[in-house]
């Protein structure tokens, strides 16, 4: 019976790096992530060596990383990554600006809320990427259509969270500000926005991975420069090593973006996150 | 004793209208006068509308029926003449203590140096010296409330509206804060309207306790609670105990009515 | 009943207005018919495709893929997530892998899927499966480990066995978060479904959209897009109703 509590209780020790006070096992716990990831690559390598799958279907680990290294050195990776990131971030920025503005307007002005509420209701669960052919029709086959589709995809998650965050602002904060002499406008700028910021940032954190997914998809469909384009080219030329290298490269790029966002959130919300710990 | 009324509430009736639910009759024909520099407590069972009345005086909600005048002028919106302190502090979590206290001063256009000086004065007054750069989530409950009080006092309002300000604090801190509030009031002589459901707190702090009925809230009566002695020792005096008992008995019936109404 | 209907009409009225604006804009020539077919034409095409064009079958086929992929993800994901919360060893080894793969845009896996599984159902189903898996694992894990100690201890002192603890306490307590995770995965499944059907242009409703687009049959293209939008919307709504049912104890 003691094992049940210890299992569940230990699982509740949430932060990485905080481990139950067992001395010999302490080292074991700390090394676990490295062991885990190394184990994955080891498993991959063994599997590809075993001959169960051909070298085409499952290239060896060193081969793939060799290709990644070449891409990095020749600049291929950087050029592709730059294009992909540019599109993703541009689309995201457009979505964020529009969505935060509309979201706040929705929370404060009834008519705006009435108009956009069903739009968000339908748009949020809809696979926005289905509109890609429409965007290509309207905006051509180059960056503009990609960026606008990315913006379209990211918009709804940000708007929904902005509305929730703005509506959820503690009324006592607003009242305190008013009785401290703040005008309506001042209250919006100095109280409502900062108070809604955590939820708005949550919306950002949900929208960014979506933006990345859609960026890759559009690049795969339209080709050209970019990580997605490079991947689909590799696939067409039966360059399986290139495909796997592409996964590593895209994975890394995604990783950087997501962790970048988390860092930004931590910086902006020092006053908030501390309370959560 | 200065003459004239700081606050005049005339036949105010108020309904809460939550969306998709039936309106709630919160206040019924409430009339009240608060003199300048008077310390008045609003006491009543939960849900009797005492906080609602406070919010109406503060201008946070529109007066639909009746009128509320502050210094003769009708109340239409919040303003720095009526400072407010809430039960859960309502400090701006993204600002430091100093930032919070400076907020009102910045709004009023006070020049930077003078504002800093004034802010420091009030931070010292509430014994938070040294915590100017702390964020609210680093402070204890009592400290947060001190910061909130400093923030409110910094704009020098004539009237202080306090909504169960010590309700979220533990008993010991509450006692300390009560003393501090009294000394601040004696030092600054503002008009105070203090909402509470704690009988002893009301009798101890206030010069006059206004009793309210259960919902819909009406004024039952006003009880004079001035004593010769100041300081916590007064709470053991027979006059004090008598007054507190009297008030509690008056309120008890109302409180029970509320409890059974809720359950039924 | 009538109140609900009028409320629904009021709520979705802006969409009706938008549809009218769409129709008007094209009819008056403000927007060229080359770029935007009439709303009425799109509706007619929708009807055509449903009755004779085989759109229903294609949509059903697509839906089947999504359901299988999502279903596998739910089964495996909830199990894995709860296991991770249950057993510290599993958690400590699996968590780093999840952290590593989470930020990867799963659409990047489509070419590999083509490589391994060809152009048929399997590649799409596996893509959807992988894409939906992680959000479900994470939310199941968070939900399960969030069960308060005091609840577990109370159950134990009332004589609960390990099994009972798991099924009668932890799973129900974790349900809200698990269901939220599945709702997110639902949206992801549709995105990956359409994406993979675009890229592996063989069949399915996604293929119909891009196909009509290539041909220039824009009214049919819009009709198919409307179908996909409706599918996503209905799936989400139905799932929300399901959630409310299951979590009826919560409110």
Short mmCIF file of C-alpha atoms in Angstrom, two decimals, chain C residues 66-202:
data_model
loop_
_atom_site.label_atom_id
_atom_site.label_comp_id
_atom_site.label_asym_id
_atom_site.label_seq_id
_atom_site.Cartn_x
_atom_site.Cartn_y
_atom_site.Cartn_z
CA UNK C 66 -9.49 11.03 -38.66
CA UNK C 67 -11.53 8.90 -36.29
CA UNK C 68 -9.13 5.98 -36.44
CA UNK C 69 -6.08 8.17 -35.97
CA UNK C 70 -7.68 10.11 -33.15
CA UNK C 71 -9.11 6.97 -31.55
CA UNK C 72 -5.70 5.30 -31.43
CA UNK C 73 -4.20 8.48 -30.03
CA UNK C 74 -6.85 8.64 -27.31
CA UNK C 75 -6.39 5.01 -26.34
CA UNK C 76 -2.62 5.12 -26.24
CA UNK C 77 -2.31 8.69 -25.05
CA UNK C 78 -4.56 8.49 -22.03
CA UNK C 79 -2.95 5.23 -20.97
CA UNK C 80 0.53 6.64 -21.34
CA UNK C 81 -0.33 9.89 -19.57
CA UNK C 82 -1.94 8.21 -16.59
CA UNK C 83 0.88 5.69 -16.38
CA UNK C 84 3.34 8.54 -16.28
CA UNK C 85 1.50 10.12 -13.38
CA UNK C 86 1.22 6.77 -11.65
CA UNK C 87 4.80 5.63 -11.91
CA UNK C 88 7.70 7.98 -11.39
CA UNK C 89 10.19 5.86 -13.32
CA UNK C 90 8.09 5.85 -16.45
CA UNK C 91 7.53 9.56 -16.11
CA UNK C 92 11.18 10.41 -15.72
CA UNK C 93 12.12 8.53 -18.88
CA UNK C 94 9.19 9.37 -21.10
CA UNK C 95 8.89 13.05 -20.20
CA UNK C 96 12.12 14.16 -21.92
CA UNK C 97 11.00 12.48 -25.12
CA UNK C 98 7.71 14.30 -24.97
CA UNK C 99 9.41 17.63 -24.32
CA UNK C 100 11.62 16.97 -27.30
CA UNK C 101 8.89 16.05 -29.76
CA UNK C 102 6.20 18.45 -28.61
CA UNK C 103 7.46 21.56 -30.45
CA UNK C 104 7.91 19.66 -33.71
CA UNK C 105 5.28 20.67 -36.25
CA UNK C 106 3.79 17.26 -36.94
CA UNK C 107 3.04 18.13 -40.54
CA UNK C 108 6.77 17.73 -41.10
CA UNK C 109 6.26 14.02 -40.71
CA UNK C 110 4.05 13.71 -43.77
CA UNK C 111 6.89 13.07 -46.23
CA UNK C 112 8.24 10.29 -44.01
CA UNK C 113 4.79 8.81 -43.87
CA UNK C 114 4.70 8.82 -47.64
CA UNK C 115 8.04 7.10 -47.63
CA UNK C 116 6.96 4.39 -45.26
CA UNK C 117 3.30 3.90 -45.99
CA UNK C 118 2.79 5.12 -49.48
CA UNK C 119 -0.13 7.16 -50.64
CA UNK C 120 -3.03 5.32 -49.07
CA UNK C 121 -4.98 5.49 -45.85
CA UNK C 122 -2.16 4.37 -43.56
CA UNK C 123 0.07 7.39 -44.09
CA UNK C 124 -2.75 9.77 -43.21
CA UNK C 125 -3.95 7.78 -40.25
CA UNK C 126 -0.46 7.51 -38.78
CA UNK C 127 0.13 11.25 -39.28
CA UNK C 128 -3.09 12.05 -37.45
CA UNK C 129 -2.24 9.54 -34.75
CA UNK C 130 1.16 11.04 -34.04
CA UNK C 131 -0.14 14.59 -34.20
CA UNK C 132 -2.93 13.91 -31.72
CA UNK C 133 -0.92 11.75 -29.37
CA UNK C 134 1.18 14.28 -27.51
CA UNK C 135 -1.51 16.77 -26.47
CA UNK C 136 -3.52 13.87 -25.07
CA UNK C 137 -0.57 12.40 -23.21
CA UNK C 138 0.30 15.76 -21.68
CA UNK C 139 -3.22 16.61 -20.58
CA UNK C 140 -3.85 13.11 -19.23
CA UNK C 141 -0.63 13.33 -17.28
CA UNK C 142 -1.46 16.75 -15.89
CA UNK C 143 -4.98 15.70 -15.05
CA UNK C 144 -3.92 12.53 -13.28
CA UNK C 145 -1.12 14.03 -11.28
CA UNK C 146 -3.27 16.94 -10.23
CA UNK C 147 -5.42 14.71 -8.06
CA UNK C 148 -5.08 16.04 -4.56
CA UNK C 149 -3.29 14.04 -1.94
CA UNK C 150 -6.14 14.37 0.53
CA UNK C 151 -8.53 12.67 -1.85
CA UNK C 152 -6.16 9.77 -2.37
CA UNK C 153 -5.48 9.40 1.33
CA UNK C 154 -9.16 9.49 2.16
CA UNK C 155 -9.78 6.75 -0.37
CA UNK C 156 -6.95 4.64 0.98
CA UNK C 157 -8.13 4.95 4.54
CA UNK C 158 -11.52 3.80 3.34
CA UNK C 159 -9.87 0.63 2.14
CA UNK C 160 -9.49 1.27 -1.59
CA UNK C 161 -7.33 -1.15 -3.51
CA UNK C 162 -4.84 0.04 -6.12
CA UNK C 163 -7.25 -0.77 -8.89
CA UNK C 164 -10.13 1.04 -7.29
CA UNK C 165 -7.88 4.01 -6.63
CA UNK C 166 -7.04 4.20 -10.28
CA UNK C 167 -10.43 3.68 -11.84
CA UNK C 168 -12.70 5.24 -9.28
CA UNK C 169 -10.66 8.17 -8.10
CA UNK C 170 -7.85 9.17 -10.42
CA UNK C 171 -9.51 8.68 -13.78
CA UNK C 172 -12.69 10.60 -12.92
CA UNK C 173 -10.68 13.37 -11.30
CA UNK C 174 -8.45 13.65 -14.34
CA UNK C 175 -11.38 13.58 -16.74
CA UNK C 176 -11.81 17.36 -17.21
CA UNK C 177 -8.25 17.82 -18.35
CA UNK C 178 -8.19 14.64 -20.38
CA UNK C 179 -11.31 15.74 -22.24
CA UNK C 180 -9.87 19.21 -22.85
CA UNK C 181 -6.79 17.58 -24.31
CA UNK C 182 -8.93 15.41 -26.57
CA UNK C 183 -10.82 18.46 -27.73
CA UNK C 184 -7.55 20.09 -28.76
CA UNK C 185 -6.49 16.89 -30.46
CA UNK C 186 -9.79 16.84 -32.32
CA UNK C 187 -8.99 20.18 -33.92
CA UNK C 188 -5.47 19.01 -34.71
CA UNK C 189 -6.79 15.84 -36.31
CA UNK C 190 -8.80 17.86 -38.78
CA UNK C 191 -5.86 20.08 -39.63
CA UNK C 192 -3.61 17.10 -40.27
CA UNK C 193 -6.33 15.29 -42.17
CA UNK C 194 -6.80 18.12 -44.62
CA UNK C 195 -3.07 18.82 -44.82
CA UNK C 196 -2.19 15.24 -45.59
CA UNK C 197 -4.99 14.96 -48.13
CA UNK C 198 -3.69 18.10 -49.82
CA UNK C 199 -0.14 16.84 -49.97
CA UNK C 200 -0.94 13.22 -50.76
CA UNK C 201 -3.47 14.20 -53.34
CA UNK C 202 -5.29 10.94 -53.88
#
